[in-house]
Coordinates of C-alpha atoms in Angstrom, one line a residue:
M20 CA -20.3 8.0 -3.2
N21 CA -17.3 4.9 -3.3
R22 CA -15.9 6.6 -6.9
K23 CA -16.3 10.0 -5.3
T24 CA -14.7 8.7 -1.6
V25 CA -11.6 7.9 -3.9
D26 CA -11.5 10.1 -6.5
N27 CA -11.3 13.2 -3.3
I28 CA -8.2 11.5 -1.9
V29 CA -5.0 13.3 -1.8
A30 CA -1.9 13.4 -0.4
I31 CA 1.7 14.6 0.3
D32 CA 5.1 12.3 1.2
A33 CA 8.1 12.8 2.9
K34 CA 9.9 13.6 -0.5
N35 CA 6.8 16.4 -1.2
R36 CA 5.7 14.6 -4.1
I37 CA 2.0 15.7 -3.9
V38 CA -1.1 13.0 -4.8
T39 CA -3.9 15.2 -6.8
P40 CA -7.5 14.7 -7.0
I41 CA -9.3 13.2 -9.9
N42 CA -12.5 12.5 -11.6
G43 CA -12.8 9.1 -12.1
V44 CA -10.5 6.5 -14.2
R45 CA -10.8 6.2 -17.9
K46 CA -12.1 2.6 -19.3
N47 CA -10.0 -0.8 -20.1
K48 CA -7.1 0.6 -18.6
Y49 CA -5.8 -1.9 -15.6
V50 CA -2.8 -1.7 -13.0
G51 CA -1.9 -5.4 -11.7
L52 CA 0.0 -5.6 -9.0
F53 CA 2.1 -9.2 -8.1
Y54 CA 1.0 -10.3 -4.7
F55 CA 2.9 -13.1 -2.5
A56 CA 1.2 -15.1 -0.1
W57 CA 4.1 -17.4 1.8
H58 CA 4.6 -15.8 4.5
G59 CA 4.4 -18.3 7.7
Q60 CA 3.4 -20.6 4.7
F61 CA 5.9 -23.0 4.7
G62 CA 5.4 -24.0 8.4
A63 CA 9.2 -24.7 9.2
Q64 CA 11.3 -21.6 10.2
R65 CA 10.6 -20.7 13.6
K66 CA 12.9 -17.2 13.5
V67 CA 12.9 -14.2 11.9
Y68 CA 15.8 -13.1 10.0
D69 CA 16.4 -9.7 8.3
V70 CA 19.2 -8.7 6.5
T71 CA 19.2 -4.9 7.1
K72 CA 19.0 -5.6 10.9
I73 CA 21.8 -8.3 10.2
M74 CA 24.3 -5.8 8.0
R75 CA 23.8 -3.0 10.6
D76 CA 24.5 -5.2 13.8
H77 CA 26.6 -8.3 12.3
P78 CA 28.0 -7.5 8.8
D79 CA 30.8 -10.4 9.5
E80 CA 28.4 -13.3 9.7
L81 CA 25.7 -12.1 6.4
F82 CA 27.7 -14.2 3.9
T83 CA 29.1 -17.1 6.1
T84 CA 28.5 -20.8 4.9
D85 CA 27.7 -22.0 8.8
E86 CA 24.3 -23.8 8.5
N87 CA 24.0 -23.5 11.6
S88 CA 25.2 -20.2 12.7
P89 CA 22.7 -18.8 15.1
I90 CA 22.9 -15.2 13.2
A91 CA 22.5 -15.9 9.1
P92 CA 22.1 -19.4 8.5
L93 CA 21.6 -21.1 5.3
Y94 CA 18.7 -22.6 3.2
N95 CA 16.7 -19.9 5.5
N96 CA 14.3 -17.4 4.3
Y97 CA 15.4 -13.5 4.8
Y98 CA 13.8 -10.7 5.3
F99 CA 15.0 -7.7 3.4
N100 CA 12.9 -5.2 5.6
E101 CA 11.0 -5.1 9.0
P102 CA 7.0 -4.4 6.6
L103 CA 5.2 -1.8 8.8
Y104 CA 2.9 -4.6 9.8
G105 CA 5.4 -6.9 11.2
Y106 CA 6.9 -9.8 10.3
Y107 CA 2.9 -10.8 9.8
N108 CA 1.6 -14.0 8.0
A109 CA 0.2 -14.0 4.4
A110 CA -3.5 -15.2 5.7
D111 CA -3.9 -12.9 9.1
P112 CA -7.3 -11.4 8.0
Y113 CA -6.7 -8.2 9.8
V114 CA -3.4 -7.2 7.2
I115 CA -4.9 -8.6 4.0
R116 CA -7.8 -6.4 5.3
K117 CA -5.2 -3.6 5.1
H118 CA -4.0 -4.5 2.3
I119 CA -7.4 -4.5 0.6
E120 CA -8.5 -0.8 1.4
L121 CA -5.1 0.5 0.2
F122 CA -6.0 -1.1 -2.9
I123 CA -9.0 0.7 -3.2
A124 CA -7.5 3.9 -2.4
A125 CA -5.0 3.3 -5.2
D126 CA -7.1 1.8 -8.0
I127 CA -6.0 -0.9 -8.4
D128 CA -7.9 -3.4 -10.7
F129 CA -6.1 -6.7 -9.8
I130 CA -3.5 -8.9 -7.9
A131 CA -1.6 -12.2 -9.7
Y132 CA -0.8 -14.2 -6.9
D133 CA 3.0 -15.2 -7.2
F134 CA 2.6 -19.4 -7.5
T135 CA 5.6 -19.9 -9.3
N136 CA 7.7 -22.1 -6.6
S137 CA 4.1 -24.3 -7.6
K138 CA 2.9 -24.4 -4.5
I139 CA -0.8 -22.8 -3.7
F140 CA -1.1 -21.0 -0.2
W141 CA -4.7 -21.6 0.4
Q142 CA -5.5 -20.5 3.5
P143 CA -4.0 -17.1 2.7
L144 CA -5.8 -16.8 -0.9
Y145 CA -9.5 -18.1 0.8
T146 CA -9.3 -15.3 3.5
M147 CA -8.1 -12.8 0.6
L148 CA -11.2 -14.1 -1.2
E149 CA -13.6 -13.6 1.3
L150 CA -12.6 -10.0 2.2
L151 CA -12.5 -8.9 -1.1
D152 CA -16.1 -10.1 -1.7
E153 CA -17.2 -8.0 1.8
Y154 CA -15.7 -5.2 0.4
H155 CA -17.0 -5.8 -3.2
E156 CA -20.5 -6.4 -1.1
K157 CA -20.2 -2.9 0.0
G158 CA -19.7 -1.3 -3.3
W159 CA -15.9 -0.7 -3.4
N160 CA -13.9 -1.2 -6.7
V161 CA -11.7 -4.0 -5.4
P162 CA -9.4 -5.7 -7.2
K163 CA -9.8 -9.1 -9.0
V164 CA -7.7 -12.1 -8.4
T165 CA -5.4 -13.9 -11.1
F166 CA -2.4 -16.4 -10.6
F167 CA 1.1 -16.3 -12.1
T168 CA 2.5 -19.4 -12.5
K169 CA 5.6 -21.6 -14.9
R170 CA 6.3 -24.3 -16.7
K171 CA 5.6 -27.7 -15.5
C172 CA 2.7 -26.2 -13.1
D173 CA 0.1 -28.8 -14.3
I174 CA -1.4 -29.9 -11.5
L175 CA -1.1 -26.8 -9.8
I176 CA -3.6 -25.3 -12.6
S177 CA -6.1 -27.8 -11.9
D178 CA -6.4 -27.6 -8.2
L179 CA -7.0 -23.9 -8.9
Y180 CA -9.6 -24.7 -11.3
N181 CA -10.9 -27.6 -9.6
N182 CA -11.3 -25.3 -6.3
I183 CA -11.9 -21.8 -7.3
Y184 CA -13.5 -21.9 -11.9
G185 CA -15.0 -25.2 -11.4
K186 CA -16.8 -24.6 -8.7
N187 CA -17.5 -20.8 -10.0
L188 CA -16.1 -19.7 -6.7
Y189 CA -16.3 -15.7 -6.6
P190 CA -17.2 -15.4 -10.6
H191 CA -17.0 -11.3 -9.8
L192 CA -13.7 -11.3 -8.1
W193 CA -12.1 -13.1 -11.7
F194 CA -9.4 -10.8 -13.6
T195 CA -10.6 -10.4 -17.2
G196 CA -9.3 -7.4 -18.2
S197 CA -11.8 -6.1 -20.9
G198 CA -12.6 -9.2 -22.0
T199 CA -14.8 -12.4 -20.7
K200 CA -12.2 -14.7 -20.2
P201 CA -10.6 -14.9 -17.0
Y202 CA -7.0 -14.2 -17.1
I203 CA -4.5 -16.9 -16.3
I204 CA -0.7 -16.9 -16.5
A205 CA 0.7 -20.2 -17.8
V206 CA 2.7 -22.6 -20.5
K207 CA -0.5 -23.5 -22.2
E208 CA 0.2 -26.8 -22.9
D209 CA 0.5 -26.9 -18.4
V210 CA -3.8 -26.3 -18.7
P211 CA -5.1 -29.5 -19.4
E212 CA -6.9 -29.4 -22.5
D213 CA -10.4 -29.6 -21.6
I214 CA -10.2 -26.2 -19.7
R215 CA -7.7 -24.5 -21.7
D216 CA -10.5 -22.4 -23.8
F217 CA -12.2 -21.3 -20.5
F218 CA -9.3 -19.1 -19.6
N219 CA -7.3 -16.4 -21.3
I220 CA -3.3 -17.8 -21.2
R221 CA -0.7 -15.5 -21.3
Y222 CA 2.6 -16.5 -21.5
P223 CA 4.8 -16.5 -18.0
Q224 CA 7.3 -14.4 -19.6
W225 CA 11.2 -14.6 -17.5
P226 CA 13.6 -11.6 -18.3
E227 CA 16.4 -14.1 -20.0
E228 CA 14.0 -15.1 -22.5
A229 CA 13.5 -14.2 -26.2
F230 CA 11.2 -11.7 -25.8
R231 CA 7.2 -13.4 -27.0
P232 CA 4.6 -10.5 -27.6
D233 CA 2.3 -13.0 -25.6
G234 CA 4.6 -13.0 -22.7
F235 CA 3.2 -11.2 -19.4
P236 CA 6.5 -10.3 -17.8
Y237 CA 7.4 -10.0 -13.9
V238 CA 10.4 -8.1 -14.8
E239 CA 12.3 -6.6 -17.5
K240 CA 16.1 -6.6 -17.4
V241 CA 16.1 -3.7 -20.0
R242 CA 15.7 -0.1 -20.3
P243 CA 13.4 0.9 -21.0
Q244 CA 10.1 -1.6 -21.1
R245 CA 9.2 -3.2 -23.8
L246 CA 5.3 -4.0 -25.1
Y247 CA 3.9 -6.8 -24.7
T248 CA 1.0 -6.6 -26.8
N249 CA -1.4 -4.7 -24.4
L250 CA 0.8 -5.0 -21.4
V251 CA 3.7 -3.3 -20.0
N252 CA 6.0 -4.1 -17.3
V253 CA 6.6 -1.8 -14.6
S254 CA 9.6 -2.8 -11.6
V255 CA 10.7 -1.3 -8.4
A256 CA 14.0 -2.7 -9.1
Q257 CA 15.5 -5.1 -11.5
H258 CA 17.9 -7.7 -10.8
A259 CA 20.3 -7.5 -13.8
G260 CA 23.2 -8.7 -12.4
G261 CA 21.4 -11.9 -11.6
A262 CA 21.1 -12.2 -7.7
F263 CA 20.5 -8.9 -5.9
S264 CA 22.7 -10.1 -3.5
W265 CA 25.4 -9.7 -5.9
S266 CA 25.2 -6.4 -5.9
L267 CA 27.4 -6.5 -2.6
E268 CA 29.0 -10.0 -2.9
G269 CA 29.5 -11.6 -6.1
P270 CA 30.8 -15.1 -7.4
H271 CA 34.5 -15.4 -7.1
G272 CA 34.8 -11.9 -5.3
I273 CA 33.3 -10.0 -8.3
K274 CA 30.4 -7.6 -7.5
R275 CA 27.5 -8.1 -10.2
P276 CA 25.8 -4.8 -9.8
S277 CA 21.8 -5.0 -10.1
W278 CA 19.5 -2.0 -10.8
G279 CA 18.2 -1.3 -7.1
R280 CA 15.9 1.4 -6.2
G281 CA 17.7 4.7 -7.0
Y282 CA 19.1 3.4 -10.2
T283 CA 17.9 5.2 -13.6
S284 CA 18.8 5.2 -17.6
E285 CA 20.0 9.2 -16.7
K286 CA 22.2 7.9 -13.4
P287 CA 23.5 4.3 -13.8
E288 CA 24.7 3.9 -10.4
N289 CA 23.6 2.8 -7.2
G290 CA 24.3 3.8 -3.5
N291 CA 22.4 6.9 -3.3
I292 CA 20.2 7.5 -0.4
E293 CA 18.3 10.1 -1.8
A294 CA 17.5 8.1 -5.1
I295 CA 16.5 5.2 -3.1
E296 CA 13.5 7.0 -1.2
S297 CA 12.7 8.3 -3.2
G298 CA 12.1 5.8 -5.9
C299 CA 13.6 6.9 -9.3
N300 CA 14.1 3.5 -10.5
F301 CA 10.5 2.9 -10.4
E302 CA 10.1 6.3 -11.5
E303 CA 11.3 6.3 -14.6
Q304 CA 9.6 2.8 -15.2
W305 CA 6.7 4.7 -15.0
V306 CA 6.9 7.4 -17.1
N307 CA 8.4 4.4 -20.0
A308 CA 4.4 3.0 -19.1
I309 CA 2.6 5.8 -19.2
S310 CA 4.4 6.9 -22.5
M311 CA 3.2 3.8 -24.3
D312 CA -0.2 4.1 -22.3
P313 CA -1.4 0.0 -22.1
E314 CA -3.9 -1.6 -21.9
I315 CA -2.9 -3.3 -18.4
V316 CA 0.6 -2.2 -16.1
F317 CA 1.7 -5.3 -14.3
V318 CA 4.1 -3.7 -11.1
T319 CA 6.2 -5.5 -9.5
G320 CA 5.8 -5.4 -6.6
W321 CA 4.0 -5.7 -3.2
N322 CA 4.9 -7.8 -0.6
E323 CA 7.3 -10.3 -1.4
W324 CA 9.3 -9.4 1.7
I325 CA 11.4 -12.9 1.9
A326 CA 14.3 -14.6 -0.7
G327 CA 16.3 -17.5 0.9
K328 CA 19.4 -17.5 1.4
W329 CA 21.4 -20.3 -1.0
Y330 CA 24.9 -21.6 -1.3
K331 CA 26.1 -23.6 -4.1
P332 CA 29.8 -23.9 -4.3
H333 CA 29.9 -26.8 -6.3
L334 CA 28.5 -24.6 -9.7
Q335 CA 31.5 -22.7 -10.8
A336 CA 29.3 -19.8 -12.0
Y337 CA 27.9 -19.2 -8.3
G338 CA 31.3 -18.7 -6.9
N339 CA 31.9 -19.7 -3.1
I340 CA 29.7 -17.2 -1.7
P341 CA 25.8 -17.2 -0.6
Y342 CA 23.3 -15.6 -2.2
W343 CA 20.0 -14.1 -2.3
V344 CA 18.0 -13.8 -6.1
D345 CA 14.8 -12.1 -5.6
S346 CA 15.2 -10.0 -3.2
F347 CA 18.0 -8.7 -0.6
N348 CA 18.6 -5.2 1.3
T349 CA 16.2 -2.1 1.3
E350 CA 18.0 -0.7 -2.3
F351 CA 17.9 -4.3 -3.6
S352 CA 14.1 -5.0 -3.7
R353 CA 11.5 -4.6 -5.1
D354 CA 8.3 -3.9 -2.8
I355 CA 5.9 -1.4 -2.5
E356 CA 4.4 -2.2 1.2
M357 CA 5.8 0.3 3.6
T358 CA 8.6 -0.9 5.9
K359 CA 8.0 0.7 9.7
S360 CA 11.3 2.5 9.3
K361 CA 10.3 6.2 7.6
G362 CA 14.3 6.6 5.8
Y363 CA 17.7 5.9 6.1
V364 CA 19.0 7.4 9.1
I365 CA 22.6 8.2 10.0
N366 CA 24.0 7.7 14.0
E367 CA 26.8 10.6 14.8
E368 CA 29.5 7.7 13.7
G369 CA 28.7 8.0 10.2
K370 CA 26.8 4.3 10.5
H371 CA 22.9 3.4 9.5
V372 CA 20.6 2.8 12.3
E373 CA 17.8 2.8 10.2
E374 CA 17.2 2.5 6.2
G375 CA 13.9 1.4 4.8
Y376 CA 11.3 3.8 3.1
G377 CA 7.9 4.5 5.3
D378 CA 5.2 4.8 2.4
N379 CA 6.8 6.5 -0.3
F380 CA 6.6 3.5 -2.7
Y381 CA 2.8 3.6 -2.2
I382 CA 2.4 7.1 -2.1
Q383 CA 4.3 7.1 -5.6
L384 CA 1.5 4.7 -7.0
I385 CA -0.8 6.4 -6.1
Q386 CA -0.2 9.3 -8.1
N387 CA 1.4 6.9 -10.7
V388 CA -1.5 4.9 -11.0
R389 CA -3.7 8.3 -11.1
K390 CA -1.3 9.8 -14.4
Y391 CA -1.6 6.7 -16.2
K392 CA -6.0 6.5 -16.4
G393 CA -7.1 9.0 -14.1
I394 CA -9.5 11.9 -15.3
W395 CA -8.5 15.4 -14.7
E396 CA -11.5 17.5 -16.5
G397 CA -14.5 18.1 -14.9
I398 CA -13.5 17.7 -11.5
T399 CA -16.2 19.7 -9.2
H400 CA -15.8 21.8 -6.7
A401 CA -17.8 21.2 -3.0
E402 CA -21.1 22.9 -2.4
P403 CA -21.6 25.0 0.6
K404 CA -24.7 24.9 2.6
K405 CA -25.3 27.1 6.1
I406 CA -25.7 24.2 8.5
D407 CA -27.9 24.1 11.7
I408 CA -25.9 21.3 14.4
N409 CA -29.1 21.3 16.3
D410 CA -30.9 20.1 13.7
V411 CA -29.5 17.0 12.1
H412 CA -31.7 17.1 9.1
S413 CA -29.7 20.2 8.3
W414 CA -26.9 17.8 6.2
D415 CA -30.0 16.0 4.1
D416 CA -29.1 17.4 0.9
V417 CA -25.3 18.0 1.5
K418 CA -23.2 16.1 -1.0
N419 CA -20.1 16.4 0.4
I420 CA -19.8 12.8 2.0
Y421 CA -16.8 10.8 2.5
L422 CA -16.9 6.9 3.2
N423 CA -14.5 4.7 5.9
L424 CA -12.8 2.4 3.0
S425 CA -12.9 0.1 5.8
T426 CA -16.0 -2.3 6.5
R427 CA -16.4 -2.8 10.0
K428 CA -14.6 -2.5 13.8
V429 CA -12.1 -5.5 13.5
E430 CA -9.0 -6.1 16.1
R431 CA -5.9 -8.3 15.3
D432 CA -4.7 -11.4 16.6
Y433 CA -3.3 -13.7 15.0
T434 CA 0.1 -15.6 14.4
D435 CA 3.2 -14.1 12.6
F436 CA 5.4 -15.6 10.0
T437 CA 7.1 -17.9 12.7
C438 CA 3.8 -19.2 13.7
I439 CA 4.6 -18.9 17.4
N440 CA 4.2 -15.5 18.4
N441 CA 1.1 -13.2 17.4
Y442 CA 0.4 -9.9 16.6
R443 CA -2.5 -7.9 18.3
L444 CA -4.1 -4.9 18.4
P445 CA -7.5 -4.0 20.2
K446 CA -10.6 -2.4 18.0
P447 CA -10.6 0.9 17.7
R448 CA -13.0 2.4 20.1
N449 CA -15.5 4.3 17.5
F450 CA -15.6 3.2 14.0
V451 CA -16.2 5.8 11.5
T452 CA -18.8 5.7 8.9
E453 CA -19.6 8.5 7.0
I454 CA -18.2 12.2 7.1
R455 CA -19.5 15.0 5.3
V456 CA -18.5 18.7 5.2
S457 CA -19.9 21.9 4.9
D458 CA -19.3 25.9 5.2
D459 CA -20.5 29.2 4.8
E460 CA -19.7 32.4 5.0
E461 CA -18.9 32.4 9.0
S462 CA -18.1 28.7 9.6
I463 CA -16.9 25.1 8.6
Y464 CA -19.0 22.1 9.2
F465 CA -18.2 18.9 9.9
F466 CA -20.9 15.6 10.0
I467 CA -18.7 12.5 11.6
K468 CA -21.1 9.3 11.7
T469 CA -19.7 5.7 13.6
D470 CA -21.0 2.6 13.8
E471 CA -22.4 2.5 17.3
D472 CA -23.2 5.4 20.1
M473 CA -20.0 8.0 19.8
V474 CA -17.7 7.8 23.0
L475 CA -15.5 11.2 23.1
K476 CA -13.9 10.5 26.8
R477 CA -12.5 7.6 28.4
H478 CA -9.1 6.9 30.6
E479 CA -7.8 10.9 29.6
K480 CA -7.0 9.7 26.2
S481 CA -7.2 11.9 23.5
N482 CA -7.4 10.2 20.2
L483 CA -10.9 9.5 20.0
V484 CA -12.5 10.9 17.0
N485 CA -9.9 13.5 16.1
L486 CA -10.3 15.3 13.2
F487 CA -7.4 16.6 11.5
L488 CA -7.1 19.3 8.8
G489 CA -5.2 21.5 7.0
F490 CA -5.5 24.8 4.0
D491 CA -1.6 24.4 2.6
I492 CA -0.7 20.4 1.8
K493 CA 3.0 22.2 1.5
D494 CA 2.9 23.4 4.4
K495 CA 6.2 22.3 6.2
N496 CA 5.5 23.5 10.0
S497 CA 3.0 21.1 10.3
F498 CA 2.1 17.3 11.9
Y499 CA 2.7 15.9 8.3
S500 CA 0.5 18.6 6.3
Y501 CA -2.2 19.0 8.8
K502 CA -2.1 22.5 10.7
Y503 CA -5.0 22.1 13.2
V504 CA -6.4 19.1 15.3
V505 CA -9.8 19.3 16.7
N506 CA -11.3 17.3 19.7
R507 CA -8.6 16.0 21.4
Y508 CA -10.0 18.1 24.4
P509 CA -14.0 18.0 24.0
G510 CA -15.9 19.8 27.4
D511 CA -20.0 19.7 27.1
S512 CA -20.9 21.7 24.1
T513 CA -17.1 22.8 22.8
T514 CA -14.2 21.3 21.8
S515 CA -10.3 22.0 21.7
I516 CA -9.2 23.4 17.8
E517 CA -5.3 23.0 18.2
K518 CA -2.9 24.5 15.9
Y519 CA 0.3 22.8 15.0
E520 CA 3.6 25.4 15.3
N521 CA 6.5 22.9 16.7
G522 CA 3.9 20.8 18.1
F523 CA 0.3 21.6 19.0
V524 CA -1.3 24.5 21.1
K525 CA -4.7 25.4 21.8
V526 CA -5.5 28.3 18.9
G527 CA -9.7 28.2 19.9
D528 CA -12.7 26.0 20.6
A529 CA -15.5 24.3 18.3
E530 CA -19.2 24.3 19.2
Y531 CA -19.9 20.2 18.8
R532 CA -23.1 18.4 19.9
V533 CA -23.0 14.6 19.7
D534 CA -26.4 12.4 19.5
G535 CA -26.2 9.0 19.8
N536 CA -23.7 7.3 16.7
I537 CA -23.9 11.5 15.4
M538 CA -20.9 14.1 15.7
Q539 CA -21.6 17.4 14.7
I540 CA -18.8 20.3 14.5
K541 CA -19.0 24.0 13.6
M542 CA -15.9 26.0 13.5
P543 CA -15.0 30.0 12.9
K544 CA -13.3 30.2 9.9
A545 CA -12.3 33.8 10.7
L546 CA -9.5 30.9 13.3
F547 CA -8.1 29.6 10.4
G548 CA -7.7 32.8 8.0
I549 CA -9.5 31.3 5.0
K550 CA -13.0 33.1 3.2
D551 CA -14.5 31.9 0.3
E552 CA -12.1 30.3 -2.1
F553 CA -10.0 27.0 0.0
D554 CA -8.6 24.0 -0.1
M555 CA -8.8 21.9 3.1
H556 CA -7.4 18.4 3.7
F557 CA -8.5 16.4 6.5
K558 CA -8.5 13.5 8.3
V559 CA -11.1 11.8 10.9
A560 CA -8.6 9.8 13.4
D561 CA -10.0 7.3 16.0
S562 CA -8.2 4.8 19.1
V563 CA -4.4 5.3 17.2
E564 CA -2.3 3.7 19.8
N565 CA 1.5 5.9 18.8
E566 CA -0.3 8.9 17.6
D567 CA 3.2 10.9 16.8
D568 CA 3.6 8.9 14.0
I569 CA 2.0 9.0 10.6
L570 CA 2.8 5.9 9.4
D571 CA 0.5 4.2 13.0
Y572 CA -2.8 5.7 11.1
Y573 CA -2.0 2.9 8.8
V574 CA -1.6 0.4 11.2
S575 CA -3.7 0.8 14.5
G576 CA -7.3 2.2 15.5
D577 CA -9.6 3.4 12.6
S578 CA -8.1 6.6 10.0
V579 CA -10.6 7.7 7.9
P580 CA -8.9 7.7 5.6
M581 CA -5.6 5.8 6.3
G582 CA -1.8 7.1 6.8
R583 CA -0.8 10.0 4.9
L584 CA -3.9 10.0 2.7
S585 CA -6.6 12.5 3.3
F586 CA -10.2 13.6 2.0
L587 CA -10.1 16.5 -0.3
Y588 CA -13.0 19.6 0.2
S589 CA -12.3 21.8 -2.3
R590 CA -14.0 25.4 -2.4
I591 CA -11.7 26.4 -5.7
K592 CA -13.7 26.7 -8.7
Q593 CA -12.2 24.6 -11.7

């Protein structure tokens, strides 16, 4: 059921791009993500600096050379924007769980930890390995792990070997590709000779260096990208100008533009908001990679978020200007992980009051992963069956089963980037483990199972075991594609069905029954205007705090599946 659950995830993003179902994935095709674990691990910085917010509120302070500036001091790490999960600590197990679930849904095969700063962040790494193992034990195809190092990392590589590989720690989580040896991105001469044959060693290809067939690039500064034997890099944006910040303020007052999120070969320009929000650069990179059909696509990146503000006035090439290299602001950065802001918002004065991209790049990632390695033939439609909701055994032979990608009910209570404040979220009241769906000529049926006895009423809350569904994923007059919500206002034997018409209004009732941890729902097809053949996308959500914000369905409570993602129940014959 785990594979079928992922295959039947569908979605539509803010740009009306649709994720469609697949029938499994091709063998020996791998997608990896550049992954970062440094947030809150340096220990010294006790304040968050956010370039996007500083540019909006204190633009004249951003490039100050004052080390003691209260707004933008030198030699600190700066976020390019606020992440959806907040300015989190990389060891936060709640966030790591969310990352794993997002990766499972996207069919990500491996993550490559960025240890190019010659430091291993052990606590985030051990937490990740422990949790990956937990999800693996539940049958999920979790991403495997490898490490991206650089020159003069011999001590670091020895530490990784001695503490992970040498101890045979989670060998099922080592990324080997189609071979048998675990990958490591490293300079061969830096790998101790006695363990050199243990690894599949790939050279850490820097974009300024001469091309090497055995290279493993984290970014390409040429268009289109090149094939490195069996591997192609795909990146969200490229710091082709040297440092991303030089796109705004360059050495000696001369801008050196990079290739931002909206830049393409066809339209080689920056600043187009629609192109930035749509990830036109990212899309072009994917088109190129898919056309080459390599064994591995390595994507940069997931969650870099921060870069240091540096200043080298004694070096002529840098000029008398501070700079940020690998990440700067919303346009000139290369993360896929969601921003708290859904997009760019301009006020009446023509000023940006908000900048971001929401989950656009994540949804874009899922669909391109499916274009690259998805199998589209043989997709089957659901098998219908009449259900008696007074007999739970009516469901025993129903095969339309969808599972929660999460493993168990958890709360969030962990320190943030500064290691001063904690992010806190309560456990959801009901944790959904399984959903089944069926229909007959007159009705649609749902079976919802939770880990404990179900609670539908609590302190006037309307956010317990809500069933969202729609029959046209492109419907613009809907709640993020969902036309109906069921069970916000349950009675004793019937519960509410509400329809979205510029807001939800009640249009009917559904029959339901709860027996311990199982809820069964029966709804009339006539109310939805459907007959025999239809596509229905749906999700079940519980304890989501900001019910009107679709991005909070990635964050709080229990949403099955997360965020904008839905499950598909299709009765349209292929």
